[in-house]
Structure formats: structure tokens, C-alpha cells
Amino acid sequence: MKIFYLLLLLCLPFCVHPCLAQGQAKQTKADKHFSDYDYALALGEYEKLLEQGQPDRHIVERIADCYRLINQPGAAEFWYKQTMIFPNLSTANLFNYANACRQNGKYQEAKRAYQQFAQRDPSHREEAQKLIKACDMAMSWMNNPLSVDVLLDSALSSSFSDFSPVFFKNNLVFSSDRGKGKSSKDQKVYGWTGAPFLHLYQAERLTDSTWSKIEPLEKSINTKFHNATASFSPDFDEIFFTRTKRVKKRVLPQELTTEGSWQRYSKSDDFVDRLEIYSATLVKDKWKDVKLFPYSKGESYSVGHPALSPDGQILYFASDMPGGYGQTDIYYCLRQGQNAWSEPVNAGPMINTPGKEVFPLVQSNGVLYFSSDGHLGMGGLDIFSARGNGDVWEGVENLYYPFNSPRDDFGLIYQKDGKTGFLSSNRGGDGTSDDIYRIGPSTVPCKVAGGTFVRMPNPGGRTRKMPLEGVDLQVSINGDPNGAPLRLLSDAAGRFVFMAKGSQSYTIRGSKKGYLTKTVQIAPDCRRLTDTVHIEMVLDRNTYDQAIVLDNIYYDLDKHTLRPEAKEELNQIVDMLRENPEVRIELSSHTDSRQTHRYNQMLSQLRASTAVLYILSKGIDAKRVVARGYGETKLLNKCHDGVSCSEQQHQLNRRTEFRLIKPSLAGGKE
């Protein structure tokens, strides 16, 4: 997970290996990347070396170490297992293999490896027994999950790392390394992860589940290196956030370069990245007076992950400053004035362990949430809660599954209702990064009763729906990339049924030979087990040059702007084009016979073009959609010039249609 820079700069593990011959230039290059903590770059070089010859123990170990350090335990498990083919198995490799299995949820295999590790290294027997106990606890928690739904928020999450959301007025501010997108060649990337540097982003809440366009915070906050993990004062006039500082390297004695140090020491490295806390004040909607928190000591150690108490009088943070209980501890400072703070105080042994304690956050009810790998947990970082204040705490408790998972879980926040909120996790697996998940109470399941229909042309101008048998339906839970879709087949009356949960949203994909594939999204509002939610799926025939009338696309008199109901109908066309990438369509607009022929032709072309522009705004290739206005040339009834007709009869002619364009006409005139 890419936020691991925030963690591993706090507590960087070291693996010591003998260097290979200096003459091996390519391996020297890979080793240089590794010693400089550019693990993503080192990984690529080691994999190239592996392709060029027989597996070498040094290279295989380094590949495994790289995957561990960029937090991809799936790949790390595989490569640590490969180290076992070499003689004299390293106990460090065995321990790392056990940890990777545990992070992958393979608890039985992890237990066997921990037992083997304890036999080979009796001095660590107590630690191994503790981890075996953690495996048993995790399996028990997963077999008896809490009634909580943890679902990926696809609007906030991306293919990059997105994490640690916090509320700012009506906005949500979070950390991300999405940068300018994968295609931007001019952006700088972080050698450790191979991704852009972390910045702070914000999204304005539109509804309970939708957000505005995600934008970065201003440049006074986001410098060119890492800026992340924000916290705001109760009046939202003050921000505290984490920023990295590049410090000139000095070589320390070997005894100080121990595993778990937040600093990075290396004779081949000129600089070290450390975390510091900065603050700023909001002046006329602009962040001003950006200044260093007085106890940020980047020259000596790191401080980061700031979290203000609900009254704004206590600032909690994580640090590896000397004198702590473990690799990183939670500390706090008391506000003594507008810009004055007491000296840092350790939050104490109830919170802090010999491991890592990070990402503190205090809710309005006074509960402290933090993440730890030192307290017994499921595999990576687990979220814990505690009640108290300052350095006096009680009731430290694991939040259990599904708040926690075998991977890293952190950054929990609740909304005002105290029941729903967000957390951050990389539980999606090696192919994913940190994502933001919605949390809320589980709801009872209910029945979804659906019907599949075919839309048929009607001589009167409107369309009619007929039941369609044998539609192949795939039902997927949104936000569950690892779940296999439920497969259904509509019966002779077009009916299908499945059980759903109101806390989840679903994608239903219907397909049948000779018909265009159709996809619908539903979020059933299930309140009782006896509830039934009814939906319809209307498919269109895959037939060329057959006009299909679109319902609900109407325009005000003499206007060509789209009404809200028209956009909803056009969104279905957009979905159809996405599901059927080989399809090209003509979208046409028609008028009644009133007004002049020339005026009607112009108005219909404007209306068709407006509808097509809306479709193109959703990312559809312009080559796939043709706008055509027909004016009054294709009336569906007798209502020509001079013929008296009712308003309802005229409305039949004021229609919008689409038809499939034959592939043979592609590139030519339609």
C-alpha cells in the first residue's frame, strides 16, 4: 500500500545481505536502488536479472524483500516461499513468510510457519506463540463477523492510493497519490512506490453517497513532495497536516540502525525523508501562514499523522522520537495559546507497544481510534479504540472483523450519526492500493423481483414492452472485486429473483444473442425481510436501421436544452454504448408540422446535437454517435400542415429516436 511511506519512514525494516561482486554492474545498480529505499525501482532491476540466468538466492531474497517493503504480501508470500528451496533456510525469511501468509488471510499456513520459526529460533518462541494466538483469534472473528457493512466507495477511491479521510465543512479531505493520472509523463514519482507523491485532495458532498469533482488543495498546502493526513480545528479555521522533509544524511553507528527505526540510514544515501507536522490558518477561503509545528524535529526524528481533539485543545500525533515504548508511539501536546503548545507527552503503555502505533483520531464522543500492529490483530495494521485522555486510557479494544481485515486498516471516522462513516484499507489485495471504504450497520436481506423485456416499435409512435425469456443475468456486488457474480436466467415470463441487502449496491448485466447488452445499477432499500424490490430491464434488438423511440426526451417550446428526465434517458444510451463497444448509432430528433419547414429542420438538428454532446461528455467516442435532425419530414400520423390535430397527436411527432448504423457504413455517409 502506498501510504506505507508514512509508516515505513516511521519504522523502516532493514534486511542485511552480502553484496555480490562489484563487477556485476546490473546487480550493483539494483542493490543501489534497494539501499536507497527505491524499492519499486530495485524490484524491476532484480526481476530483469532473474530473467537472465538461474535463480540466485540473493536476488530471490531481494525480490521478496521488495514486495514486502512496498506492501504486496501476496507476491511477498510467493517469493519468500521460493527462498526455502535454498539450503540453510534463513529464519528471517521464514518469519517474513509467516507474516505474509497471515496478511493474506492464510492463517493455518501462517501458524505452521510460526511454529517452525519458533523451533529454529527458540529465543523468539514467546513472540511466535503470540502470533499463533493472533491467527486463532482472527479466524474466530471472521467466522463470527460484526453486523457491519464495509463497502468500497468507488466515487472517492481510484487505482491509486486514497486514504485517511476527514471532514472539512461540507467537504471530505483525504490523502492520495493519484497525481495527474497515469498518462502524465512530466510528473515526479516516488522511487519507493513508483507512484506520484502524496497530496491532499477534497470533494464536496452532494448527497449522502455522491461527491463533486475531486480537486487538490491549494499549492500553499501541497508542495512537490509528500503532503498528507490532515486534521482540522472545530471551527475549520485551522489545519494540521504531515509533510516530508529531505534531510542531509549523516552516517550513524551500526547499533543505531536497527530494525524498526523511523529514520533511514545508509552510507550510499545522501538524503533521508522524515515526517514533520505543519499548520495553516484559513483566511478568506485561502490557507495562509503555513508554519512548522514547534516539536517537528526532522533533523533528528519524525512526527506525523496529526489529530486534533474535538475541542481543539489537544494535538495527538505519531512519532519515533527517543524514549518511546516501540517503533512508533502516539504522543500528544496541550494547546497553551494560539500558537503555543506544551512539550510532547507519550500517551502511555496502554496505547503504545513495542510495535507501531499510528494514525490517531479522536471522535466527538471522546473515543480515540488508532492503528497498531503491536496489539493482537488480524495481520497488518488493525484499528483499535480506547477511552480516556492524554496519557490515561482504558478499554483498549480491537474493533474486530469486518472493521479489520488481514491487511492494513486505519483512518476510521464516523459521521454525526455515530453509525456510518469511512475507513481506509488495502484489503483489496496486491492488485489494489489503499482505498476508502464506507461503513454502516448491516441491514436485513430482502427480495429483488425483476423482469426482462424487449422494447418493440409501435405503429402509433411510442414503444411497447414485451416479456423476454432466456436473458442471461450476472448480478455483482459493487465494491466486491473478489466476489463471483450470481448467474440467473429469466423465465418464460421474463421474471428473475434474487436476495439482496439494502446496505449494498448491485450491478445487473443482462445479455442475450440478438439483443444489445443492458446494465442497470440498483441500491435496494431493504427494511424488512419481507420487503420486495421490483425492477425492470428493457433490452433492444441488435437490428440495424430500426428506429427506437426514446421515452421522456421532451423539450420546452422552441427550446433545445435538455430536461433532467431527458438526461436520465440519455444516461441509459451511454450505458448501452459502453456495454456494446462495437455499436454505432444515429440519434435523431423530430418535430411536429407547426412552424416552417426550415425552422423545424434547424430546431431538430439543434436538439439532436445537444443530446449527442451530452453523450460525448460521458466519454463516448464521437465516431460512434451521429446527430441528425429530420424536422417534420418523418411524421408518424396525418398531422401535416393545415391538418387540425390534438396536442397529444402533435406530441407523437416531437420525438427522439436512435438506430444502429451498419458497420459497412462506418467512415461513409449515413
XYZ file of C-alpha atoms in Angstrom:
670
model
C 0.000 0.000 0.000
C 1.378 3.350 -0.969
C 0.670 5.100 2.356
C 3.326 2.815 3.743
C 5.822 5.598 3.171
C 4.100 7.373 6.077
C 4.580 4.249 8.134
C 7.902 2.961 6.913
C 9.523 6.340 7.229
C 8.462 5.887 10.846
C 9.601 2.282 11.140
C 11.748 1.080 8.281
C 12.773 -2.589 8.425
C 16.249 -3.468 7.232
C 17.456 -6.681 5.587
C 21.201 -7.241 5.560
C 22.634 -9.196 2.657
C 26.219 -9.658 1.423
C 26.979 -7.696 -1.724
C 27.770 -9.599 -4.866
C 30.853 -8.993 -6.961
C 31.444 -5.329 -7.744
C 31.886 -6.200 -11.384
C 28.256 -7.193 -11.759
C 27.060 -3.762 -12.842
C 23.386 -4.549 -13.190
C 23.164 -6.197 -9.783
C 25.093 -3.293 -8.304
C 22.507 -0.946 -9.794
C 19.662 -2.994 -8.295
C 21.387 -3.136 -4.912
C 21.960 0.629 -5.037
C 18.237 1.212 -5.577
C 17.495 -1.131 -2.691
C 19.901 0.557 -0.290
C 18.442 3.932 -1.303
C 14.942 2.658 -0.436
C 13.757 2.948 -4.042
C 12.133 -0.467 -3.780
C 9.888 -0.158 -6.835
C 12.944 0.648 -8.970
C 15.026 -2.083 -7.345
C 12.302 -4.654 -7.939
C 12.313 -4.022 -11.679
C 16.102 -4.429 -11.846
C 16.113 -7.657 -9.788
C 13.388 -9.171 -11.941
C 15.421 -8.375 -15.075
C 18.413 -10.137 -13.518
C 16.270 -13.160 -12.708
C 15.190 -13.437 -16.337
C 18.797 -13.536 -17.478
C 20.036 -16.544 -15.527
C 19.486 -19.198 -12.894
C 17.718 -18.160 -9.685
C 20.193 -16.691 -7.236
C 19.493 -16.673 -3.507
C 20.471 -13.034 -3.119
C 18.192 -11.927 -5.956
C 15.246 -14.068 -4.849
C 15.543 -12.763 -1.288
C 15.762 -9.185 -2.505
C 12.665 -9.606 -4.703
C 10.783 -10.968 -1.697
C 12.049 -8.093 0.459
C 10.994 -5.521 -2.151
C 7.471 -6.887 -2.320
C 7.286 -6.881 1.478
C 8.535 -3.307 1.726
C 6.120 -1.978 -0.909
C 3.452 -3.900 0.997
C 2.355 -6.514 -1.504
C 2.128 -9.561 0.778
C 0.599 -11.751 -1.925
C 3.746 -11.552 -4.033
C 5.966 -11.482 -0.932
C 4.490 -14.803 0.239
C 5.292 -16.412 -3.119
C 8.883 -15.167 -3.221
C 9.699 -15.937 0.412
C 8.483 -19.458 -0.268
C 10.964 -19.624 -3.156
C 13.816 -18.830 -0.736
C 13.051 -22.113 1.007
C 14.489 -24.116 -1.907
C 17.978 -22.895 -0.982
C 19.975 -24.659 1.747
C 20.216 -23.235 5.262
C 16.836 -21.515 5.309
C 17.073 -18.095 6.918
C 14.885 -17.698 10.000
C 14.238 -14.103 8.882
C 12.837 -15.377 5.582
C 10.709 -17.931 7.410
C 9.349 -15.254 9.737
C 8.609 -12.924 6.820
C 6.874 -15.791 5.010
C 4.670 -16.430 8.048
C 3.770 -12.747 8.288
C 2.894 -12.630 4.570
C 0.622 -15.675 4.926
C -1.096 -14.008 7.868
C -1.622 -10.792 5.885
C -3.102 -12.869 3.078
C -5.606 -14.454 5.470
C -3.911 -17.882 5.239
C -3.928 -18.363 8.979
C -3.365 -22.129 9.124
C -0.290 -21.860 6.900
C 0.917 -18.882 8.952
C 0.563 -20.885 12.180
C 2.667 -23.728 10.762
C 5.367 -21.282 9.690
C 5.400 -19.527 13.080
C 5.729 -22.901 14.801
C 8.653 -23.805 12.538
C 10.188 -20.389 13.203
C 9.929 -20.921 16.978
C 11.618 -24.319 16.674
C 14.510 -22.862 14.673
C 14.882 -19.774 16.878
C 13.813 -20.571 20.482
C 14.741 -17.040 21.587
C 11.637 -15.810 19.718
C 9.311 -18.578 20.917
C 7.173 -16.184 23.006
C 6.690 -13.837 20.035
C 5.767 -16.764 17.776
C 3.210 -18.081 20.279
C 1.648 -14.626 20.476
C 1.292 -14.515 16.683
C -0.162 -18.034 16.593
C -2.760 -16.872 19.118
C -3.496 -13.873 16.893
C -4.141 -16.241 13.964
C -6.661 -18.221 16.024
C -8.390 -15.024 17.132
C -8.590 -13.726 13.557
C -10.192 -16.932 12.304
C -12.731 -16.760 15.129
C -13.578 -13.128 14.325
C -14.038 -13.873 10.627
C -16.339 -16.800 11.436
C -18.450 -14.515 13.635
C -18.412 -11.107 11.912
C -19.981 -7.993 13.402
C -23.200 -6.710 11.820
C -21.313 -4.048 9.917
C -21.016 -3.483 6.187
C -17.654 -2.283 4.847
C -18.044 -1.329 1.183
C -15.646 0.312 -1.249
C -16.538 3.936 -2.026
C -15.837 3.898 -5.755
C -16.503 7.648 -6.059
C -13.636 8.538 -3.715
C -11.256 5.658 -4.429
C -9.121 5.314 -7.546
C -6.487 2.976 -8.942
C -4.018 4.999 -6.882
C -3.715 5.191 -3.100
C -6.548 7.060 -1.337
C -6.788 7.139 2.455
C -7.320 8.954 5.768
C -10.499 10.960 5.032
C -11.510 13.754 7.413
C -14.476 16.113 7.385
C -13.978 19.765 6.450
C -17.268 21.722 6.483
C -19.353 20.043 3.763
C -16.253 18.530 2.198
C -14.210 15.403 2.679
C -10.435 15.893 2.621
C -8.225 12.857 2.067
C -4.711 11.823 1.029
C -3.933 10.416 -2.413
C -1.042 9.842 -4.811
C -3.296 9.997 -7.896
C -1.195 12.907 -9.201
C -2.076 13.947 -12.748
C -3.050 10.461 -13.862
C -1.035 7.604 -15.327
C -0.573 9.298 -18.705
C 1.230 12.396 -17.373
C 4.898 11.982 -18.231
C 6.102 15.211 -16.575
C 5.069 14.366 -13.027
C 7.621 13.251 -10.466
C 7.250 9.839 -8.858
C 8.418 8.412 -5.554
C 11.061 5.738 -6.078
C 9.891 3.736 -3.066
C 6.446 3.095 -4.577
C 6.804 4.117 -8.231
C 3.734 6.355 -7.827
C 3.359 10.157 -7.726
C 3.912 11.955 -4.437
C 1.060 12.130 -1.949
C -1.102 15.263 -1.846
C -4.254 16.340 -0.056
C -7.494 16.364 -2.067
C -11.051 17.411 -1.316
C -14.519 16.538 -2.575
C -17.733 18.412 -1.805
C -20.657 16.319 -0.598
C -23.621 16.467 -2.986
C -25.774 13.794 -1.356
C -25.191 11.128 1.279
C -23.420 8.958 -1.287
C -22.248 11.294 -4.077
C -19.420 13.793 -4.293
C -18.352 16.637 -6.536
C -15.260 16.552 -8.711
C -12.173 15.734 -6.639
C -9.680 18.614 -6.557
C -6.266 19.040 -4.855
C -5.880 21.553 -2.052
C -4.052 24.733 -2.948
C -0.299 24.918 -3.512
C 0.355 26.520 -0.133
C -0.535 23.107 1.340
C 0.576 20.738 -1.439
C 4.299 21.120 -2.074
C 6.146 18.988 -4.632
C 6.919 16.179 -2.146
C 4.561 14.289 0.193
C 1.709 16.141 1.932
C -0.936 14.009 3.651
C -3.056 13.090 6.726
C -4.872 16.288 7.660
C -6.797 17.317 10.765
C -8.972 20.424 11.253
C -9.916 22.580 14.221
C -13.574 22.514 15.378
C -14.296 25.825 13.584
C -12.413 24.625 10.451
C -10.169 27.720 10.534
C -7.000 25.720 11.208
C -5.399 22.727 9.512
C -2.610 20.427 10.696
C -1.039 18.035 8.185
C 2.014 15.856 7.522
C 4.786 16.909 5.166
C 8.093 15.180 4.350
C 11.437 16.839 4.828
C 14.590 15.842 2.973
C 17.463 15.816 5.434
C 21.157 15.576 4.550
C 22.402 12.135 5.530
C 24.834 11.545 8.326
C 26.163 8.055 8.998
C 25.374 6.722 12.473
C 26.945 3.814 14.365
C 25.664 0.397 13.354
C 23.898 -0.169 16.679
C 21.556 2.752 15.923
C 20.494 1.455 12.518
C 18.211 -1.170 13.992
C 15.077 -2.649 12.518
C 12.050 -0.518 13.262
C 13.820 2.833 13.240
C 11.743 5.558 11.623
C 14.902 7.068 10.176
C 16.712 5.665 7.163
C 20.479 5.374 7.458
C 22.703 4.269 4.621
C 26.233 5.140 3.573
C 25.100 5.199 -0.066
C 22.174 7.531 0.563
C 22.701 11.306 0.534
C 19.322 12.250 1.991
C 16.692 10.850 4.310
C 12.962 11.620 4.229
C 11.399 12.383 7.593
C 7.911 13.454 8.537
C 7.033 16.809 10.019
C 3.751 18.442 11.038
C 2.728 21.798 9.594
C -0.256 24.036 10.298
C -2.057 26.828 8.435
C -4.977 29.181 9.043
C -7.951 29.841 6.778
C -8.241 33.464 5.650
C -10.961 34.359 3.137
C -11.160 30.734 1.967
C -7.385 30.559 1.420
C -4.873 28.679 3.569
C -2.306 31.189 4.848
C 0.571 31.355 7.316
C 1.844 27.812 6.752
C 4.262 27.099 9.583
C 6.156 24.245 11.166
C 4.764 22.662 14.332
C 7.304 23.590 17.064
C 8.050 19.971 18.007
C 8.770 18.783 14.474
C 12.435 17.806 14.534
C 13.137 16.464 11.066
C 16.872 16.704 11.600
C 16.607 14.057 14.333
C 13.315 12.127 14.063
C 9.851 12.138 12.530
C 6.457 13.331 13.734
C 3.303 12.892 11.676
C -0.358 11.837 11.477
C -1.731 14.846 13.441
C -5.186 14.590 15.066
C -6.847 17.413 16.994
C -9.200 16.577 19.847
C -12.856 17.608 19.341
C -12.330 20.783 21.405
C -9.108 21.639 19.548
C -7.063 21.751 22.768
C -5.016 18.534 22.367
C -2.959 17.532 19.338
C -2.219 13.796 19.087
C 0.380 12.507 16.637
C 2.710 9.575 15.898
C 6.473 9.757 16.322
C 9.638 7.722 16.696
C 11.287 10.302 18.943
C 13.679 8.843 21.538
C 12.231 7.464 24.752
C 9.159 5.713 23.384
C 7.849 2.215 24.026
C 8.327 0.862 20.492
C 8.934 1.554 16.846
C 6.421 4.417 16.753
C 4.231 5.733 19.553
C 1.253 8.042 19.948
C 2.121 11.355 21.649
C 0.152 14.485 22.497
C 0.665 18.194 23.172
C -1.658 20.598 25.045
C -2.566 23.937 23.494
C -1.263 26.821 25.628
C -2.266 29.692 23.401
C -3.000 30.484 19.775
C 0.393 29.263 18.552
C 1.850 27.719 21.714
C 1.907 24.055 22.711
C 3.228 22.099 25.678
C 6.090 19.684 25.175
C 5.146 16.241 23.754
C 3.965 13.601 26.235
C 3.822 9.892 25.445
C 0.224 8.540 25.512
C 1.421 5.702 27.720
C 1.776 1.895 27.739
C -1.965 1.208 27.484
C -1.864 2.647 23.955
C 1.733 2.124 22.879
C 3.547 -1.209 22.399
C 6.953 -2.362 21.127
C 5.377 -2.284 17.633
C 3.851 0.533 15.607
C 1.019 2.810 16.779
C -0.074 5.269 14.103
C -2.993 7.229 12.593
C -4.681 8.513 15.786
C -8.105 10.158 15.563
C -10.389 11.356 18.363
C -14.138 11.346 17.722
C -16.665 13.808 19.135
C -17.649 11.254 21.818
C -14.082 11.268 23.132
C -13.130 7.814 21.830
C -9.597 7.524 20.487
C -9.157 5.369 17.390
C -5.677 4.373 16.279
C -3.978 1.634 14.285
C -1.421 -0.807 15.627
C 0.491 -3.950 14.763
C 1.712 -4.333 18.342
C -1.635 -5.163 19.941
C -3.074 -8.529 18.861
C -4.668 -8.176 15.457
C -5.565 -9.869 12.193
C -2.394 -9.396 10.183
C -1.330 -5.902 9.206
C -2.421 -2.742 10.963
C -5.657 -3.167 12.914
C -7.899 -0.383 14.186
C -8.276 -0.133 17.975
C -10.342 2.059 20.261
C -9.719 3.402 23.750
C -11.421 5.761 26.179
C -9.559 8.348 28.177
C -7.481 11.448 27.718
C -3.840 12.433 27.392
C -1.836 9.574 28.891
C -4.655 7.961 30.919
C -6.576 5.346 28.930
C -8.646 2.234 29.484
C -10.514 -0.343 27.474
C -8.124 -0.685 24.525
C -10.086 -2.941 22.180
C -9.675 -4.402 18.723
C -12.642 -3.388 16.538
C -12.767 -6.931 15.070
C -13.885 -8.096 11.645
C -15.045 -6.599 9.274
C -13.704 -3.244 10.560
C -10.349 -5.000 10.429
C -9.003 -7.430 7.846
C -5.807 -9.447 7.320
C -4.336 -6.381 5.566
C -3.842 -2.798 6.818
C -6.839 -0.915 8.232
C -6.660 2.631 9.569
C -8.109 6.146 9.410
C -11.576 5.416 10.864
C -14.002 8.361 11.105
C -17.686 8.492 11.961
C -20.327 10.905 10.747
C -22.593 12.788 13.166
C -24.969 9.832 13.469
C -22.189 7.785 15.084
C -23.183 4.763 12.992
C -21.930 5.439 9.462
C -18.551 6.660 8.346
C -15.375 5.773 6.484
C -12.172 3.836 6.963
C -9.059 3.232 4.880
C -7.747 -0.187 3.914
C -5.724 -2.073 1.334
C -7.849 -5.193 1.834
C -8.486 -5.369 -1.919
C -5.242 -7.323 -2.421
C -1.893 -6.835 -4.156
C -3.505 -5.572 -7.357
C -5.079 -2.678 -5.495
C -3.826 0.143 -3.308
C -5.240 1.914 -0.272
C -8.907 2.689 -0.743
C -11.630 4.497 1.160
C -14.483 2.311 2.389
C -17.934 3.246 3.650
C -19.036 1.667 6.891
C -22.500 1.288 8.379
C -24.797 -1.156 10.125
C -25.787 -4.250 8.169
C -29.412 -4.372 7.080
C -31.634 -7.391 6.678
C -31.799 -9.063 3.273
C -34.838 -8.653 1.029
C -36.037 -9.961 -2.308
C -35.342 -8.333 -5.667
C -38.004 -9.326 -8.204
C -37.060 -8.333 -11.729
C -38.455 -8.571 -15.207
C -36.685 -8.627 -18.572
C -38.446 -7.031 -21.538
C -37.747 -6.184 -25.161
C -38.620 -2.730 -26.428
C -40.763 -3.070 -29.566
C -41.684 -0.303 -32.038
C -45.347 0.693 -32.063
C -47.076 1.941 -35.222
C -48.607 4.706 -33.119
C -45.168 6.214 -32.452
C -44.441 5.083 -28.896
C -42.772 1.810 -27.943
C -44.240 -1.147 -26.103
C -42.560 -3.679 -23.832
C -42.870 -7.427 -24.268
C -41.560 -10.056 -21.771
C -38.248 -11.521 -22.896
C -37.309 -15.082 -21.949
C -33.831 -16.543 -21.516
C -31.856 -13.397 -20.691
C -28.512 -14.313 -19.107
C -28.147 -12.180 -15.965
C -24.976 -11.553 -13.959
C -25.502 -9.882 -10.579
C -22.391 -8.365 -8.966
C -21.995 -6.586 -5.645
C -20.369 -3.196 -6.224
C -17.147 -2.770 -4.286
C -16.537 -6.515 -4.060
C -13.971 -7.220 -6.817
C -13.217 -10.695 -5.477
C -16.817 -11.909 -5.393
C -18.064 -14.142 -8.218
C -21.210 -12.773 -9.937
C -24.524 -14.500 -9.279
C -25.813 -16.092 -12.533
C -29.534 -16.127 -13.327
C -31.757 -16.808 -16.359
C -35.097 -15.072 -16.848
C -38.065 -17.445 -17.217
C -40.758 -17.613 -19.899
C -42.442 -14.524 -18.452
C -39.133 -12.650 -18.226
C -39.007 -12.958 -14.441
C -35.984 -13.419 -12.163
C -35.482 -13.221 -8.377
C -32.511 -12.937 -6.010
C -31.853 -11.927 -2.395
C -30.139 -8.604 -1.708
C -29.084 -6.366 1.189
C -30.111 -2.761 1.477
C -26.633 -1.677 2.544
C -25.153 -2.841 -0.747
C -25.454 -1.698 -4.340
C -25.572 -4.093 -7.274
C -24.797 -4.164 -10.975
C -27.074 -6.383 -13.064
C -25.831 -7.197 -16.569
C -28.312 -8.780 -18.970
C -27.354 -10.306 -22.315
C -28.960 -12.457 -24.989
C -27.952 -13.280 -28.545
C -29.559 -10.878 -30.976
C -30.021 -8.166 -28.350
C -27.909 -5.305 -27.066
C -26.377 -5.956 -23.656
C -28.052 -3.997 -20.869
C -26.711 -2.977 -17.455
C -28.642 -1.495 -14.546
C -27.478 -0.315 -11.126
C -29.655 -0.784 -8.049
C -29.310 0.006 -4.346
C -32.356 -1.716 -2.825
C -33.932 -0.041 0.195
C -34.453 -3.185 2.275
C -36.066 -2.543 5.659
C -37.669 -5.919 6.426
C -37.062 -9.491 5.377
C -40.495 -9.471 3.737
C -39.675 -6.462 1.519
C -39.642 -6.965 -2.242
C -37.911 -4.520 -4.583
C -39.189 -4.519 -8.189
C -37.005 -3.622 -11.158
C -37.239 -3.801 -14.953
C -34.555 -4.453 -17.568
C -35.568 -3.343 -21.055
C -33.365 -4.654 -23.870
C -33.258 -3.540 -27.512
C -32.837 -5.787 -30.527
C -29.466 -5.761 -32.212
C -31.119 -4.828 -35.522
C -29.793 -2.229 -37.952
C -31.858 0.707 -39.262
C -34.793 0.073 -36.938
C -35.825 3.305 -35.225
C -36.246 3.024 -31.454
C -38.142 5.852 -29.775
C -36.611 7.147 -26.556
C -39.145 7.928 -23.866
C -39.004 11.022 -21.682
C -36.847 13.127 -24.014
C -39.002 16.191 -24.397
C -38.122 19.842 -24.877
C -39.777 23.079 -23.872
C -41.424 25.041 -26.681
C -38.828 26.411 -29.110
C -36.007 25.200 -26.813
C -33.234 22.657 -27.355
C -31.865 22.433 -23.778
C -32.168 19.055 -22.052
C -34.573 18.499 -19.197
C -33.409 16.420 -16.175
C -35.603 13.462 -17.199
C -34.045 13.580 -20.682
C -30.546 13.243 -19.178
C -31.649 10.149 -17.283
C -32.828 8.567 -20.550
C -29.610 9.528 -22.346
C -27.584 8.005 -19.496
C -29.120 4.669 -20.470
C -27.871 5.198 -24.043
C -24.418 5.924 -22.620
C -24.529 2.675 -20.616
C -25.675 0.755 -23.698
C -22.756 2.132 -25.764
C -20.296 1.211 -23.036
C -21.661 -2.325 -22.786
C -21.686 -2.742 -26.581
C -18.409 -1.170 -27.765
C -18.886 -2.310 -31.367
C -22.133 -0.368 -31.777
C -22.509 2.955 -33.632
C -25.777 4.846 -33.569
C -27.600 7.699 -35.204
C -29.513 9.808 -32.696
C -32.269 11.785 -34.380
C -34.729 14.459 -33.337
C -38.125 15.174 -34.922
C -40.675 17.988 -34.711
C -44.360 18.376 -35.448
C -45.551 20.248 -38.549
C -46.191 23.581 -36.894
C -43.761 26.398 -37.766
C -41.931 26.479 -41.079
C -40.092 23.557 -42.586
C -36.774 25.451 -42.366
C -37.311 26.382 -38.708
C -38.260 22.827 -37.754
C -35.196 21.441 -39.537
C -32.897 23.821 -37.655
C -34.576 23.183 -34.287
C -34.462 19.400 -34.661
C -30.768 19.498 -35.602
C -30.016 21.633 -32.535
C -31.915 19.198 -30.303
C -30.169 16.158 -31.754
C -26.761 17.836 -31.443
C -27.464 18.806 -27.815
C -28.341 15.197 -26.975
C -25.224 13.873 -28.721
C -22.973 16.408 -26.982
C -24.324 15.167 -23.651
C -23.493 11.570 -24.645
C -19.974 12.591 -25.707
C -19.473 14.417 -22.380
C -19.701 10.992 -20.698
C -16.600 9.766 -22.526
C -18.162 8.131 -25.593
C -16.059 8.356 -28.776
C -17.505 10.937 -31.187
C -17.084 8.469 -34.061
C -19.759 6.249 -32.515
C -22.633 8.755 -32.419
C -24.148 10.773 -35.279
C -26.593 13.659 -34.664
C -29.365 14.021 -37.244
C -32.299 16.410 -37.274
C -35.236 15.445 -39.522
C -37.548 18.323 -38.747
C -41.109 17.483 -39.833
C -40.094 15.114 -42.646
C -40.905 11.876 -40.791
C -44.308 12.450 -39.210
C -45.917 9.383 -37.657
C -49.513 10.430 -38.325
C -51.698 12.617 -40.532
C -50.828 15.872 -38.759
C -49.301 17.644 -41.777
C -49.504 21.376 -42.416
C -53.099 22.584 -42.360
C -54.482 19.453 -40.659
C -56.233 20.015 -37.345
C -54.767 17.725 -34.647
C -54.824 17.494 -30.878
C -51.796 18.348 -28.759
C -51.392 14.656 -27.959
C -51.212 13.826 -31.670
C -48.612 16.537 -32.251
C -46.581 15.217 -29.296
C -46.200 11.829 -31.025
C -44.212 13.564 -33.746
C -41.995 15.524 -31.345
C -39.810 12.544 -30.538
C -36.182 11.465 -30.232
C -35.023 8.155 -31.698
C -31.893 6.160 -32.218
C -30.988 3.454 -34.713
C -27.964 1.194 -35.107
C -25.676 2.045 -38.014
C -24.433 -0.851 -40.131
C -20.679 -1.459 -39.802
C -20.340 -1.282 -43.570
C -21.286 2.367 -43.430
C -18.538 3.251 -40.979
C -16.486 6.098 -42.423
C -19.092 6.860 -45.040
C -22.291 8.846 -45.112
C -25.230 7.647 -43.079
